[in-house]
């Protein structure tokens, strides 16, 4: 009995000594706690770490750091300028060659923001030193901005399909045409043929690149009365001057039945848009048919030239003078702009009267 009482007294006085010190701040959801039965030490080193790949969506990215540890933030583009809200709480090292920023907190329980400016855009971060959260040893930020380049096939196809200038190309010379010209291909032996339409032409003069949107439809010329045969159009057989790539949405080698069509985007290197686009392709039906289509590249509906701003302002000025009958300062000839036609006519009549008339034929006696 006496031994049991002594043991209880020993446990009663010993437990508070090993309890440790609990944090004075409120915990947040998902934070790290030591295992049950252990207390919170006054100075704690969190051994739990991880790496992350984060997509920047516009909202600030939370970066969890740890005292005496360094965190690497890898960006998709070299940082040009880095601004930290509280530089005293974090040591920040920028290495543009490796597109990286290294962050190391100097004190515990600290939080600030960081704004990073790169050539591709601006990224925002919230730096946190939290000993009760698994900290980041490396965070790789993916590029949220669309890679809009003239050499990008997606950009070329998008521009040709929608016929619109991308916002990123607002200061780039660009020629967009909609010829809507067509040509028929027909093989009387296999009775296979198709119609080739040139829907759009996009030309970048500075980069000397052009993309042509073709639509190949399994239909025969109007003068042919036989029914169209099923055929295959292989984009690998398509050729035109300066061609370096063909983009075909959907299947690789589709079988075209009667009335079916397929879109092809021909990407070429060229100095200028030719007046006639010559396209060679192979049609596979009962036999392999080597064919050629000639398509006009001139715009079907040319846009009329715009009136310059100077001409617009001059016309508005003249209309206002006529409507309000505003008298202006006399000119060098002493006539006003209002009613200039009448005064000008009077001046011409006076000059005409002062000049003697010359006969059409002079007769010498």
CSV table of C-alpha atoms in Angstrom, one decimal, residues 175-313:
chain,number,residue,atom,x,y,z
A,175,UNK,CA,-1.9,39.7,-92.7
A,176,UNK,CA,-5.2,37.8,-92.3
A,177,UNK,CA,-7.2,36.9,-95.4
A,178,UNK,CA,-10.3,34.8,-96.1
A,179,UNK,CA,-10.0,33.8,-99.8
A,180,UNK,CA,-12.7,31.1,-99.7
A,181,UNK,CA,-11.4,29.8,-103.0
A,182,UNK,CA,-11.8,26.2,-104.0
A,183,UNK,CA,-10.6,23.7,-106.6
A,184,UNK,CA,-11.7,20.2,-107.5
A,185,UNK,CA,-9.6,17.0,-107.8
A,186,UNK,CA,-11.0,14.1,-109.8
A,187,UNK,CA,-9.6,10.8,-111.1
A,188,UNK,CA,-11.8,9.2,-113.8
A,189,UNK,CA,-10.2,5.8,-113.4
A,190,UNK,CA,-10.9,5.3,-109.7
A,191,UNK,CA,-13.8,7.8,-109.8
A,192,UNK,CA,-12.4,9.3,-106.6
A,193,UNK,CA,-12.1,13.0,-106.0
A,194,UNK,CA,-12.5,15.8,-103.5
A,195,UNK,CA,-13.0,19.5,-103.2
A,196,UNK,CA,-10.2,21.6,-101.6
A,197,UNK,CA,-11.2,24.9,-100.0
A,198,UNK,CA,-8.7,27.6,-98.9
A,199,UNK,CA,-10.6,29.0,-95.9
A,200,UNK,CA,-7.9,31.3,-94.4
A,201,UNK,CA,-4.4,32.6,-94.9
A,202,UNK,CA,-2.3,34.1,-92.1
A,203,UNK,CA,1.1,35.7,-92.9
A,204,UNK,CA,3.7,37.1,-90.5
A,205,UNK,CA,6.0,39.2,-92.6
A,206,UNK,CA,8.6,39.8,-89.9
A,207,UNK,CA,9.0,36.1,-89.1
A,208,UNK,CA,8.4,35.1,-92.8
A,209,UNK,CA,5.9,32.5,-91.8
A,210,UNK,CA,2.5,31.7,-93.2
A,211,UNK,CA,-0.3,29.2,-92.3
A,212,UNK,CA,-3.0,28.1,-94.7
A,213,UNK,CA,-6.3,26.6,-93.5
A,214,UNK,CA,-7.5,24.0,-96.0
A,215,UNK,CA,-10.7,22.0,-95.9
A,216,UNK,CA,-10.8,18.8,-98.0
A,217,UNK,CA,-14.3,17.5,-98.6
A,218,UNK,CA,-15.2,14.2,-100.3
A,219,UNK,CA,-17.4,15.6,-103.1
A,220,UNK,CA,-17.0,15.5,-106.9
A,221,UNK,CA,-17.1,18.3,-109.4
A,222,UNK,CA,-20.6,19.4,-110.6
A,223,UNK,CA,-20.2,17.9,-114.0
A,224,UNK,CA,-19.6,14.4,-112.6
A,225,UNK,CA,-22.8,12.3,-112.1
A,226,UNK,CA,-21.2,9.2,-110.4
A,227,UNK,CA,-21.4,8.8,-106.6
A,228,UNK,CA,-18.3,9.8,-104.6
A,229,UNK,CA,-16.1,6.9,-103.4
A,230,UNK,CA,-14.7,6.7,-99.9
A,231,UNK,CA,-11.1,7.8,-99.7
A,232,UNK,CA,-8.2,8.5,-97.4
A,233,UNK,CA,-6.3,11.8,-97.3
A,234,UNK,CA,-2.9,11.4,-95.6
A,235,UNK,CA,-1.5,14.7,-94.4
A,236,UNK,CA,2.0,13.2,-94.8
A,237,UNK,CA,1.5,13.3,-98.6
A,238,UNK,CA,0.6,17.0,-98.6
A,239,UNK,CA,3.2,19.3,-100.1
A,240,UNK,CA,3.5,23.0,-100.9
A,241,UNK,CA,6.4,25.5,-101.3
A,242,UNK,CA,8.2,26.0,-98.0
A,243,UNK,CA,6.1,23.5,-96.0
A,244,UNK,CA,7.6,22.4,-92.7
A,245,UNK,CA,4.5,21.2,-90.8
A,246,UNK,CA,0.9,20.0,-91.2
A,247,UNK,CA,-1.6,20.1,-88.3
A,248,UNK,CA,-4.7,18.0,-88.5
A,249,UNK,CA,-7.3,18.1,-85.7
A,250,UNK,CA,-8.7,14.7,-84.7
A,251,UNK,CA,-7.5,11.3,-86.2
A,252,UNK,CA,-4.2,10.9,-88.0
A,253,UNK,CA,-5.5,9.3,-91.2
A,254,UNK,CA,-9.3,9.6,-91.4
A,255,UNK,CA,-11.5,7.7,-93.9
A,256,UNK,CA,-13.7,10.2,-95.7
A,257,UNK,CA,-17.1,9.0,-96.8
A,258,UNK,CA,-19.5,10.9,-99.0
A,259,UNK,CA,-19.8,14.5,-97.8
A,260,UNK,CA,-17.2,14.1,-95.0
A,261,UNK,CA,-14.4,16.7,-94.7
A,262,UNK,CA,-11.1,17.2,-92.9
A,263,UNK,CA,-9.3,20.4,-91.9
A,264,UNK,CA,-5.6,20.8,-92.5
A,265,UNK,CA,-3.3,23.7,-91.4
A,266,UNK,CA,-0.2,24.0,-93.6
A,267,UNK,CA,2.6,25.9,-91.9
A,268,UNK,CA,5.2,27.2,-94.3
A,269,UNK,CA,8.3,29.5,-94.5
A,270,UNK,CA,7.8,32.1,-97.2
A,271,UNK,CA,8.9,35.6,-98.2
A,272,UNK,CA,5.4,36.6,-99.3
A,273,UNK,CA,2.0,35.1,-99.9
A,274,UNK,CA,1.9,33.7,-103.5
A,275,UNK,CA,-1.0,34.8,-105.7
A,276,UNK,CA,-1.9,31.2,-106.3
A,277,UNK,CA,-1.2,28.4,-103.7
A,278,UNK,CA,-0.2,25.1,-105.3
A,279,UNK,CA,-0.9,22.1,-103.0
A,280,UNK,CA,0.0,18.6,-103.9
A,281,UNK,CA,-1.6,15.6,-102.1
A,282,UNK,CA,-2.3,11.9,-102.5
A,283,UNK,CA,-5.8,10.4,-102.4
A,284,UNK,CA,-6.1,6.7,-101.5
A,285,UNK,CA,-9.2,5.0,-102.8
A,286,UNK,CA,-9.2,2.1,-105.3
A,287,UNK,CA,-5.7,3.2,-106.2
A,288,UNK,CA,-3.3,5.9,-105.1
A,289,UNK,CA,-4.0,9.2,-106.9
A,290,UNK,CA,-1.4,11.9,-107.1
A,291,UNK,CA,-3.2,15.2,-107.4
A,292,UNK,CA,-2.7,18.9,-107.4
A,293,UNK,CA,-4.9,21.9,-106.4
A,294,UNK,CA,-4.5,25.5,-107.3
A,295,UNK,CA,-6.1,28.0,-105.0
A,296,UNK,CA,-6.2,31.8,-105.2
A,297,UNK,CA,-5.0,33.6,-102.1
A,298,UNK,CA,-6.6,36.9,-102.8
A,299,UNK,CA,-9.1,38.1,-100.1
A,300,UNK,CA,-12.7,37.4,-101.2
A,301,UNK,CA,-14.1,40.4,-99.3
A,302,UNK,CA,-11.3,43.1,-99.2
A,303,UNK,CA,-11.7,45.6,-96.4
A,304,UNK,CA,-11.9,49.2,-97.7
A,305,UNK,CA,-9.1,51.5,-96.6
A,306,UNK,CA,-9.8,53.5,-93.5
A,307,UNK,CA,-10.2,57.3,-93.6
A,308,UNK,CA,-7.3,59.1,-91.9
A,309,UNK,CA,-8.0,61.0,-88.7
A,310,UNK,CA,-6.9,64.3,-90.4
A,311,UNK,CA,-9.5,63.9,-93.1
A,312,UNK,CA,-12.2,63.1,-90.5
A,313,UNK,CA,-11.3,66.2,-88.5
